[in-house]
Amino acid sequence: MTTLQDKVPAGLDRKEAEVYRHLDPARLPKHIAIIMDGNGRWAKRRHLPRVAGHRAGVTAVRSTVETAARVGIHALTLYAFSEENWKKRPKSEVDFLMRLLSRYLKAEVPTLNKNNIRLEYIGRQHELPDDVQERMAWARQSTAQNTGTVLTLALNYSARSELVDAFRSMVNAASQNGGLEHLRIDEDTVGRHLYTCHLPDPDLVVRTSGEMRLSNFLLWQLAYAEIYVTPTLWPDFRGVHLLEAIAEYQKRERRYGGLNHGDSRAHAEPTKVTK
């Protein structure tokens, strides 16, 4: 006889297992995107430098990624470093983030492989320091054979820049295939030229720290994603919080602009008027 305990994936801690028991494994989101926010505020509340918040955020990444892999999420995309961060943050903070990224990749590849996680990236990677690009390429290659969760790090990423790059790519492809007069632009064509062409659009986007904005993240891909906002600051976020977001996601009915089941029946079967 199957029990509730039997359905809990191996590796979940007690709190995660408790939340997971109330989930429907058949209705897990295929792709979850997370806007990781609140590192600076986490550090400020503890009277620590901002970099302490970024360092603490690595633990949140590890917990969240491992839990996503254990429950069978197909794709997880983390907004790690925006193009605006690159341009507007102090150089000392940017340099620290680059060193932290390199250390994270070196340290986490064994864990990614243990959990069958494949690593990918989106964003203008060519603008990052050469040594960081080399470490990124090494980590991607080291996990390339894994067949489980696809972990995508958005680095030096901007949704508007992604769209600009997609349009440039479309024009370039057309110029090499009969000329611009043969260029046809529709949603499928745009999708094939986005950074995320290898992924389904996210079903769920999670925003930490209570902020109510998308911050130039996956603007095309999030058109019909469910949005979940938590006041939890990113360094305090753990796998159990991810499962709580999924629980909220499963309470919602996704209509993609259509009618829900009840509205559909009411529309198809008008109420009869009795004289």
PDB file of C-alpha atoms in Angstrom:
ATOM      1  CA  MET A   1       0.000   0.000   0.000  1.00  0.00           C
ATOM      2  CA  THR A   2       1.332   3.463  -0.928  1.00  0.00           C
ATOM      3  CA  THR A   3       1.584   5.946   1.931  1.00  0.00           C
ATOM      4  CA  LEU A   4       2.216   9.681   2.022  1.00  0.00           C
ATOM      5  CA  GLN A   5       5.754   8.953   3.129  1.00  0.00           C
ATOM      6  CA  ASP A   6       6.343   6.891  -0.017  1.00  0.00           C
ATOM      7  CA  LYS A   7       5.754   9.884  -2.292  1.00  0.00           C
ATOM      8  CA  VAL A   8       8.401  12.083  -0.635  1.00  0.00           C
ATOM      9  CA  PRO A   9      11.618  12.221  -2.708  1.00  0.00           C
ATOM     10  CA  ALA A  10      14.835  11.221  -1.010  1.00  0.00           C
ATOM     11  CA  GLY A  11      16.975  13.997   0.395  1.00  0.00           C
ATOM     12  CA  LEU A  12      14.239  16.387   1.553  1.00  0.00           C
ATOM     13  CA  ASP A  13      14.498  17.576   5.136  1.00  0.00           C
ATOM     14  CA  ARG A  14      11.579  17.387   7.568  1.00  0.00           C
ATOM     15  CA  LYS A  15      10.094  20.802   6.738  1.00  0.00           C
ATOM     16  CA  GLU A  16      10.450  20.234   2.993  1.00  0.00           C
ATOM     17  CA  ALA A  17       8.845  16.800   3.242  1.00  0.00           C
ATOM     18  CA  GLU A  18       5.922  18.238   5.198  1.00  0.00           C
ATOM     19  CA  VAL A  19       5.167  20.763   2.441  1.00  0.00           C
ATOM     20  CA  TYR A  20       5.817  18.287  -0.367  1.00  0.00           C
ATOM     21  CA  ARG A  21       3.228  15.820   0.982  1.00  0.00           C
ATOM     22  CA  HIS A  22       0.521  18.354   0.129  1.00  0.00           C
ATOM     23  CA  LEU A  23       1.700  18.849  -3.461  1.00  0.00           C
ATOM     24  CA  ASP A  24       0.431  17.097  -6.571  1.00  0.00           C
ATOM     25  CA  PRO A  25       3.575  15.675  -8.233  1.00  0.00           C
ATOM     26  CA  ALA A  26       1.725  15.561 -11.564  1.00  0.00           C
ATOM     27  CA  ARG A  27       1.217  19.349 -11.544  1.00  0.00           C
ATOM     28  CA  LEU A  28       4.671  20.640 -10.708  1.00  0.00           C
ATOM     29  CA  PRO A  29       5.766  23.661 -12.761  1.00  0.00           C
ATOM     30  CA  LYS A  30       8.159  22.587 -15.499  1.00  0.00           C
ATOM     31  CA  HIS A  31      10.205  25.796 -15.324  1.00  0.00           C
ATOM     32  CA  ILE A  32      10.629  28.092 -12.315  1.00  0.00           C
ATOM     33  CA  ALA A  33      12.407  31.442 -12.566  1.00  0.00           C
ATOM     34  CA  ILE A  34      13.624  33.252  -9.447  1.00  0.00           C
ATOM     35  CA  ILE A  35      14.500  36.913  -8.996  1.00  0.00           C
ATOM     36  CA  MET A  36      16.982  36.679  -6.126  1.00  0.00           C
ATOM     37  CA  ASP A  37      16.715  39.948  -4.218  1.00  0.00           C
ATOM     38  CA  GLY A  38      17.504  41.240  -0.743  1.00  0.00           C
ATOM     39  CA  ASN A  39      21.195  40.491  -0.207  1.00  0.00           C
ATOM     40  CA  GLY A  40      22.015  44.101   0.593  1.00  0.00           C
ATOM     41  CA  ARG A  41      19.119  44.542   3.020  1.00  0.00           C
ATOM     42  CA  TRP A  42      19.968  41.243   4.716  1.00  0.00           C
ATOM     43  CA  ALA A  43      23.497  42.511   5.354  1.00  0.00           C
ATOM     44  CA  LYS A  44      22.355  45.988   6.421  1.00  0.00           C
ATOM     45  CA  ARG A  45      20.005  44.563   9.054  1.00  0.00           C
ATOM     46  CA  ARG A  46      22.992  42.745  10.542  1.00  0.00           C
ATOM     47  CA  HIS A  47      25.287  45.786  10.266  1.00  0.00           C
ATOM     48  CA  LEU A  48      27.473  43.916   7.780  1.00  0.00           C
ATOM     49  CA  PRO A  49      28.936  45.026   4.445  1.00  0.00           C
ATOM     50  CA  ARG A  50      26.859  44.296   1.332  1.00  0.00           C
ATOM     51  CA  VAL A  51      29.285  41.614   0.210  1.00  0.00           C
ATOM     52  CA  ALA A  52      28.333  39.576   3.282  1.00  0.00           C
ATOM     53  CA  GLY A  53      24.806  39.374   1.905  1.00  0.00           C
ATOM     54  CA  HIS A  54      26.057  38.129  -1.447  1.00  0.00           C
ATOM     55  CA  ARG A  55      28.197  35.507   0.280  1.00  0.00           C
ATOM     56  CA  ALA A  56      25.226  34.345   2.376  1.00  0.00           C
ATOM     57  CA  GLY A  57      23.125  34.144  -0.776  1.00  0.00           C
ATOM     58  CA  VAL A  58      25.265  31.250  -2.039  1.00  0.00           C
ATOM     59  CA  THR A  59      23.814  29.012   0.665  1.00  0.00           C
ATOM     60  CA  ALA A  60      20.323  29.924  -0.518  1.00  0.00           C
ATOM     61  CA  VAL A  61      21.262  28.998  -4.083  1.00  0.00           C
ATOM     62  CA  ARG A  62      22.600  25.615  -3.000  1.00  0.00           C
ATOM     63  CA  SER A  63      19.506  24.721  -0.955  1.00  0.00           C
ATOM     64  CA  THR A  64      17.065  25.891  -3.625  1.00  0.00           C
ATOM     65  CA  VAL A  65      18.820  24.172  -6.508  1.00  0.00           C
ATOM     66  CA  GLU A  66      19.160  20.847  -4.687  1.00  0.00           C
ATOM     67  CA  THR A  67      15.505  20.839  -3.648  1.00  0.00           C
ATOM     68  CA  ALA A  68      14.365  21.663  -7.193  1.00  0.00           C
ATOM     69  CA  ALA A  69      16.401  18.742  -8.513  1.00  0.00           C
ATOM     70  CA  ARG A  70      15.152  16.339  -5.830  1.00  0.00           C
ATOM     71  CA  VAL A  71      11.477  17.001  -6.562  1.00  0.00           C
ATOM     72  CA  GLY A  72      11.964  16.823 -10.329  1.00  0.00           C
ATOM     73  CA  ILE A  73      11.678  20.409 -11.570  1.00  0.00           C
ATOM     74  CA  HIS A  74      12.737  20.334 -15.226  1.00  0.00           C
ATOM     75  CA  ALA A  75      14.267  23.829 -15.333  1.00  0.00           C
ATOM     76  CA  LEU A  76      15.302  26.450 -12.779  1.00  0.00           C
ATOM     77  CA  THR A  77      16.533  29.880 -13.873  1.00  0.00           C
ATOM     78  CA  LEU A  78      18.157  32.233 -11.346  1.00  0.00           C
ATOM     79  CA  TYR A  79      18.558  35.965 -11.936  1.00  0.00           C
ATOM     80  CA  ALA A  80      22.060  36.198 -10.534  1.00  0.00           C
ATOM     81  CA  PHE A  81      23.576  39.326 -12.050  1.00  0.00           C
ATOM     82  CA  SER A  82      21.778  41.887 -14.185  1.00  0.00           C
ATOM     83  CA  GLU A  83      23.245  44.118 -16.852  1.00  0.00           C
ATOM     84  CA  GLU A  84      22.222  47.040 -14.650  1.00  0.00           C
ATOM     85  CA  ASN A  85      24.261  45.571 -11.777  1.00  0.00           C
ATOM     86  CA  TRP A  86      27.254  45.525 -14.099  1.00  0.00           C
ATOM     87  CA  LYS A  87      26.856  49.176 -15.052  1.00  0.00           C
ATOM     88  CA  LYS A  88      25.588  50.787 -11.861  1.00  0.00           C
ATOM     89  CA  ARG A  89      27.158  48.982  -8.888  1.00  0.00           C
ATOM     90  CA  PRO A  90      30.536  50.078  -7.450  1.00  0.00           C
ATOM     91  CA  LYS A  91      33.493  48.384  -9.126  1.00  0.00           C
ATOM     92  CA  SER A  92      34.573  46.832  -5.830  1.00  0.00           C
ATOM     93  CA  GLU A  93      31.193  45.113  -5.461  1.00  0.00           C
ATOM     94  CA  VAL A  94      31.186  43.933  -9.090  1.00  0.00           C
ATOM     95  CA  ASP A  95      34.713  42.532  -8.710  1.00  0.00           C
ATOM     96  CA  PHE A  96      33.631  40.695  -5.555  1.00  0.00           C
ATOM     97  CA  LEU A  97      30.613  39.213  -7.355  1.00  0.00           C
ATOM     98  CA  MET A  98      32.843  37.960 -10.161  1.00  0.00           C
ATOM     99  CA  ARG A  99      35.195  36.283  -7.677  1.00  0.00           C
ATOM    100  CA  LEU A 100      32.227  34.829  -5.812  1.00  0.00           C
ATOM    101  CA  LEU A 101      30.819  33.427  -9.057  1.00  0.00           C
ATOM    102  CA  SER A 102      34.116  31.774  -9.918  1.00  0.00           C
ATOM    103  CA  ARG A 103      34.408  30.235  -6.459  1.00  0.00           C
ATOM    104  CA  TYR A 104      30.796  29.066  -6.558  1.00  0.00           C
ATOM    105  CA  LEU A 105      31.242  27.327  -9.901  1.00  0.00           C
ATOM    106  CA  LYS A 106      34.430  25.598  -8.806  1.00  0.00           C
ATOM    107  CA  ALA A 107      32.937  24.451  -5.514  1.00  0.00           C
ATOM    108  CA  GLU A 108      29.489  23.418  -6.745  1.00  0.00           C
ATOM    109  CA  VAL A 109      30.235  21.356  -9.858  1.00  0.00           C
ATOM    110  CA  PRO A 110      30.591  18.131  -7.806  1.00  0.00           C
ATOM    111  CA  THR A 111      27.216  18.816  -6.158  1.00  0.00           C
ATOM    112  CA  LEU A 112      25.610  19.577  -9.513  1.00  0.00           C
ATOM    113  CA  ASN A 113      26.911  16.308 -10.909  1.00  0.00           C
ATOM    114  CA  LYS A 114      25.787  14.388  -7.818  1.00  0.00           C
ATOM    115  CA  ASN A 115      22.260  15.735  -8.357  1.00  0.00           C
ATOM    116  CA  ASN A 116      22.311  15.194 -12.158  1.00  0.00           C
ATOM    117  CA  ILE A 117      21.978  18.952 -12.803  1.00  0.00           C
ATOM    118  CA  ARG A 118      23.059  20.503 -16.113  1.00  0.00           C
ATOM    119  CA  LEU A 119      24.365  24.074 -15.986  1.00  0.00           C
ATOM    120  CA  GLU A 120      23.591  26.738 -18.606  1.00  0.00           C
ATOM    121  CA  TYR A 121      23.824  30.531 -18.815  1.00  0.00           C
ATOM    122  CA  ILE A 122      21.914  33.408 -20.397  1.00  0.00           C
ATOM    123  CA  GLY A 123      23.048  37.007 -20.801  1.00  0.00           C
ATOM    124  CA  ARG A 124      25.873  38.822 -22.530  1.00  0.00           C
ATOM    125  CA  GLN A 125      28.573  36.499 -21.299  1.00  0.00           C
ATOM    126  CA  HIS A 126      31.191  37.902 -23.682  1.00  0.00           C
ATOM    127  CA  GLU A 127      31.303  41.110 -21.616  1.00  0.00           C
ATOM    128  CA  LEU A 128      32.379  39.303 -18.439  1.00  0.00           C
ATOM    129  CA  PRO A 129      36.084  39.005 -17.478  1.00  0.00           C
ATOM    130  CA  ASP A 130      38.004  36.403 -19.485  1.00  0.00           C
ATOM    131  CA  ASP A 131      38.899  34.301 -16.458  1.00  0.00           C
ATOM    132  CA  VAL A 132      35.264  34.200 -15.382  1.00  0.00           C
ATOM    133  CA  GLN A 133      34.198  33.145 -18.882  1.00  0.00           C
ATOM    134  CA  GLU A 134      36.763  30.344 -18.774  1.00  0.00           C
ATOM    135  CA  ARG A 135      35.460  29.098 -15.412  1.00  0.00           C
ATOM    136  CA  MET A 136      31.883  29.281 -16.718  1.00  0.00           C
ATOM    137  CA  ALA A 137      32.779  27.260 -19.802  1.00  0.00           C
ATOM    138  CA  TRP A 138      34.538  24.667 -17.651  1.00  0.00           C
ATOM    139  CA  ALA A 139      31.540  24.292 -15.336  1.00  0.00           C
ATOM    140  CA  ARG A 140      29.107  23.992 -18.219  1.00  0.00           C
ATOM    141  CA  GLN A 141      31.218  21.336 -19.908  1.00  0.00           C
ATOM    142  CA  SER A 142      31.649  19.465 -16.624  1.00  0.00           C
ATOM    143  CA  THR A 143      27.865  19.075 -16.272  1.00  0.00           C
ATOM    144  CA  ALA A 144      26.961  18.733 -19.963  1.00  0.00           C
ATOM    145  CA  GLN A 145      26.144  15.012 -19.735  1.00  0.00           C
ATOM    146  CA  ASN A 146      23.640  15.401 -16.881  1.00  0.00           C
ATOM    147  CA  THR A 147      19.995  14.724 -17.742  1.00  0.00           C
ATOM    148  CA  GLY A 148      18.080  16.120 -14.761  1.00  0.00           C
ATOM    149  CA  THR A 149      17.213  19.701 -13.845  1.00  0.00           C
ATOM    150  CA  VAL A 150      18.590  22.407 -16.141  1.00  0.00           C
ATOM    151  CA  LEU A 151      20.010  25.171 -13.932  1.00  0.00           C
ATOM    152  CA  THR A 152      20.357  28.415 -15.879  1.00  0.00           C
ATOM    153  CA  LEU A 153      22.216  31.373 -14.375  1.00  0.00           C
ATOM    154  CA  ALA A 154      21.263  34.771 -15.783  1.00  0.00           C
ATOM    155  CA  LEU A 155      24.555  36.681 -15.754  1.00  0.00           C
ATOM    156  CA  ASN A 156      24.986  40.194 -17.130  1.00  0.00           C
ATOM    157  CA  TYR A 157      21.387  39.696 -18.244  1.00  0.00           C
ATOM    158  CA  SER A 158      18.765  42.200 -19.401  1.00  0.00           C
ATOM    159  CA  ALA A 159      15.454  41.225 -21.000  1.00  0.00           C
ATOM    160  CA  ARG A 160      15.525  44.280 -23.260  1.00  0.00           C
ATOM    161  CA  SER A 161      19.057  43.452 -24.374  1.00  0.00           C
ATOM    162  CA  GLU A 162      17.910  39.884 -25.015  1.00  0.00           C
ATOM    163  CA  LEU A 163      15.183  41.145 -27.344  1.00  0.00           C
ATOM    164  CA  VAL A 164      17.627  43.450 -29.118  1.00  0.00           C
ATOM    165  CA  ASP A 165      20.018  40.531 -29.597  1.00  0.00           C
ATOM    166  CA  ALA A 166      17.155  38.332 -30.835  1.00  0.00           C
ATOM    167  CA  PHE A 167      16.128  40.886 -33.476  1.00  0.00           C
ATOM    168  CA  ARG A 168      19.731  41.284 -34.565  1.00  0.00           C
ATOM    169  CA  SER A 169      20.028  37.509 -34.830  1.00  0.00           C
ATOM    170  CA  MET A 170      16.878  37.304 -36.950  1.00  0.00           C
ATOM    171  CA  VAL A 171      18.111  40.004 -39.311  1.00  0.00           C
ATOM    172  CA  ASN A 172      21.520  38.350 -39.582  1.00  0.00           C
ATOM    173  CA  ALA A 173      19.946  34.968 -40.317  1.00  0.00           C
ATOM    174  CA  ALA A 174      17.721  36.474 -43.006  1.00  0.00           C
ATOM    175  CA  SER A 175      20.627  38.314 -44.647  1.00  0.00           C
ATOM    176  CA  GLN A 176      22.426  34.982 -45.027  1.00  0.00           C
ATOM    177  CA  ASN A 177      19.351  33.174 -46.317  1.00  0.00           C
ATOM    178  CA  GLY A 178      17.991  35.056 -49.300  1.00  0.00           C
ATOM    179  CA  GLY A 179      17.966  38.621 -48.007  1.00  0.00           C
ATOM    180  CA  LEU A 180      15.838  40.753 -45.728  1.00  0.00           C
ATOM    181  CA  GLU A 181      12.870  40.624 -48.090  1.00  0.00           C
ATOM    182  CA  HIS A 182      12.418  37.016 -46.928  1.00  0.00           C
ATOM    183  CA  LEU A 183      12.403  37.962 -43.245  1.00  0.00           C
ATOM    184  CA  ARG A 184       9.231  36.797 -41.517  1.00  0.00           C
ATOM    185  CA  ILE A 185       8.731  37.748 -37.884  1.00  0.00           C
ATOM    186  CA  ASP A 186       6.218  35.957 -35.678  1.00  0.00           C
ATOM    187  CA  GLU A 187       6.206  34.731 -32.084  1.00  0.00           C
ATOM    188  CA  ASP A 188       7.781  31.376 -32.937  1.00  0.00           C
ATOM    189  CA  THR A 189      10.599  33.069 -34.829  1.00  0.00           C
ATOM    190  CA  VAL A 190      11.333  35.428 -31.945  1.00  0.00           C
ATOM    191  CA  GLY A 191      11.284  32.490 -29.512  1.00  0.00           C
ATOM    192  CA  ARG A 192      13.872  30.580 -31.543  1.00  0.00           C
ATOM    193  CA  HIS A 193      16.293  33.525 -31.306  1.00  0.00           C
ATOM    194  CA  LEU A 194      15.966  34.220 -27.568  1.00  0.00           C
ATOM    195  CA  TYR A 195      18.670  33.183 -25.098  1.00  0.00           C
ATOM    196  CA  THR A 196      16.161  30.703 -23.636  1.00  0.00           C
ATOM    197  CA  CYS A 197      15.357  28.914 -26.910  1.00  0.00           C
ATOM    198  CA  HIS A 198      16.405  25.631 -25.263  1.00  0.00           C
ATOM    199  CA  LEU A 199      13.848  26.018 -22.448  1.00  0.00           C
ATOM    200  CA  PRO A 200      10.057  26.122 -22.069  1.00  0.00           C
ATOM    201  CA  ASP A 201       8.687  29.450 -20.857  1.00  0.00           C
ATOM    202  CA  PRO A 202       8.552  29.673 -17.050  1.00  0.00           C
ATOM    203  CA  ASP A 203       5.317  28.577 -15.396  1.00  0.00           C
ATOM    204  CA  LEU A 204       6.193  30.299 -12.129  1.00  0.00           C
ATOM    205  CA  VAL A 205       8.352  33.298 -11.245  1.00  0.00           C
ATOM    206  CA  VAL A 206       9.368  33.817  -7.620  1.00  0.00           C
ATOM    207  CA  ARG A 207      10.427  37.239  -6.352  1.00  0.00           C
ATOM    208  CA  THR A 208      12.093  37.448  -2.962  1.00  0.00           C
ATOM    209  CA  SER A 209      12.313  40.431  -0.564  1.00  0.00           C
ATOM    210  CA  GLY A 210       8.725  41.578  -1.164  1.00  0.00           C
ATOM    211  CA  GLU A 211       9.423  43.783  -4.179  1.00  0.00           C
ATOM    212  CA  MET A 212       6.603  43.973  -6.759  1.00  0.00           C
ATOM    213  CA  ARG A 213       8.470  44.255 -10.052  1.00  0.00           C
ATOM    214  CA  LEU A 214      10.067  42.055 -12.709  1.00  0.00           C
ATOM    215  CA  SER A 215      13.280  44.101 -12.892  1.00  0.00           C
ATOM    216  CA  ASN A 216      13.871  43.564 -16.619  1.00  0.00           C
ATOM    217  CA  PHE A 217      13.870  39.771 -16.252  1.00  0.00           C
ATOM    218  CA  LEU A 218      12.535  37.427 -18.972  1.00  0.00           C
ATOM    219  CA  LEU A 219       9.899  39.952 -20.057  1.00  0.00           C
ATOM    220  CA  TRP A 220       8.920  37.981 -23.174  1.00  0.00           C
ATOM    221  CA  GLN A 221       8.982  34.563 -21.511  1.00  0.00           C
ATOM    222  CA  LEU A 222       6.997  35.557 -18.397  1.00  0.00           C
ATOM    223  CA  ALA A 223       3.927  36.689 -20.345  1.00  0.00           C
ATOM    224  CA  TYR A 224       1.698  34.032 -18.737  1.00  0.00           C
ATOM    225  CA  ALA A 225       3.789  32.965 -15.744  1.00  0.00           C
ATOM    226  CA  GLU A 226       2.241  32.879 -12.293  1.00  0.00           C
ATOM    227  CA  ILE A 227       3.911  35.423  -9.997  1.00  0.00           C
ATOM    228  CA  TYR A 228       4.724  34.587  -6.379  1.00  0.00           C
ATOM    229  CA  VAL A 229       6.207  37.259  -4.107  1.00  0.00           C
ATOM    230  CA  THR A 230       7.659  36.418  -0.713  1.00  0.00           C
ATOM    231  CA  PRO A 231       8.966  38.902   1.887  1.00  0.00           C
ATOM    232  CA  THR A 232      11.833  36.504   2.618  1.00  0.00           C
ATOM    233  CA  LEU A 233      15.201  38.043   1.763  1.00  0.00           C
ATOM    234  CA  TRP A 234      17.246  35.902  -0.596  1.00  0.00           C
ATOM    235  CA  PRO A 235      19.971  34.840   1.901  1.00  0.00           C
ATOM    236  CA  ASP A 236      17.192  33.396   4.111  1.00  0.00           C
ATOM    237  CA  PHE A 237      15.476  31.551   1.232  1.00  0.00           C
ATOM    238  CA  ARG A 238      15.662  27.757   1.316  1.00  0.00           C
ATOM    239  CA  GLY A 239      14.241  24.759  -0.451  1.00  0.00           C
ATOM    240  CA  VAL A 240      11.165  24.778   1.782  1.00  0.00           C
ATOM    241  CA  HIS A 241      10.325  28.275   0.529  1.00  0.00           C
ATOM    242  CA  LEU A 242      10.520  27.011  -3.044  1.00  0.00           C
ATOM    243  CA  LEU A 243       8.061  24.239  -2.191  1.00  0.00           C
ATOM    244  CA  GLU A 244       5.741  26.784  -0.546  1.00  0.00           C
ATOM    245  CA  ALA A 245       5.792  28.790  -3.776  1.00  0.00           C
ATOM    246  CA  ILE A 246       4.889  25.645  -5.720  1.00  0.00           C
ATOM    247  CA  ALA A 247       2.033  24.964  -3.285  1.00  0.00           C
ATOM    248  CA  GLU A 248       0.636  28.439  -3.976  1.00  0.00           C
ATOM    249  CA  TYR A 249       1.107  27.879  -7.718  1.00  0.00           C
ATOM    250  CA  GLN A 250      -0.966  24.704  -7.555  1.00  0.00           C
ATOM    251  CA  LYS A 251      -3.882  26.601  -5.992  1.00  0.00           C
ATOM    252  CA  ARG A 252      -4.207  28.774  -9.085  1.00  0.00           C
ATOM    253  CA  GLU A 253      -6.056  28.043 -12.312  1.00  0.00           C
ATOM    254  CA  ARG A 254      -4.027  28.951 -15.384  1.00  0.00           C
ATOM    255  CA  ARG A 255      -6.324  30.177 -18.171  1.00  0.00           C
ATOM    256  CA  TYR A 256      -3.910  31.846 -20.641  1.00  0.00           C
ATOM    257  CA  GLY A 257      -6.528  34.469 -21.430  1.00  0.00           C
ATOM    258  CA  GLY A 258      -9.380  31.948 -21.735  1.00  0.00           C
ATOM    259  CA  LEU A 259     -12.238  31.049 -19.397  1.00  0.00           C
ATOM    260  CA  ASN A 260     -12.032  28.817 -16.369  1.00  0.00           C
ATOM    261  CA  HIS A 261     -14.072  25.617 -16.239  1.00  0.00           C
ATOM    262  CA  GLY A 262     -17.071  27.164 -14.505  1.00  0.00           C
ATOM    263  CA  ASP A 263     -17.173  30.241 -16.727  1.00  0.00           C
ATOM    264  CA  SER A 264     -16.865  28.028 -19.818  1.00  0.00           C
ATOM    265  CA  ARG A 265     -19.926  25.984 -18.832  1.00  0.00           C
ATOM    266  CA  ALA A 266     -21.925  29.100 -18.016  1.00  0.00           C
ATOM    267  CA  HIS A 267     -21.058  30.566 -21.417  1.00  0.00           C
ATOM    268  CA  ALA A 268     -21.952  27.354 -23.271  1.00  0.00           C
ATOM    269  CA  GLU A 269     -25.181  26.683 -21.331  1.00  0.00           C
ATOM    270  CA  PRO A 270     -27.183  29.916 -20.782  1.00  0.00           C
ATOM    271  CA  THR A 271     -29.536  29.862 -17.846  1.00  0.00           C
ATOM    272  CA  LYS A 272     -33.075  28.981 -18.905  1.00  0.00           C
ATOM    273  CA  VAL A 273     -35.789  31.444 -17.930  1.00  0.00           C
ATOM    274  CA  THR A 274     -38.926  29.830 -16.560  1.00  0.00           C
ATOM    275  CA  LYS A 275     -42.207  31.654 -17.023  1.00  0.00           C
TER     276      LYS A 275
END
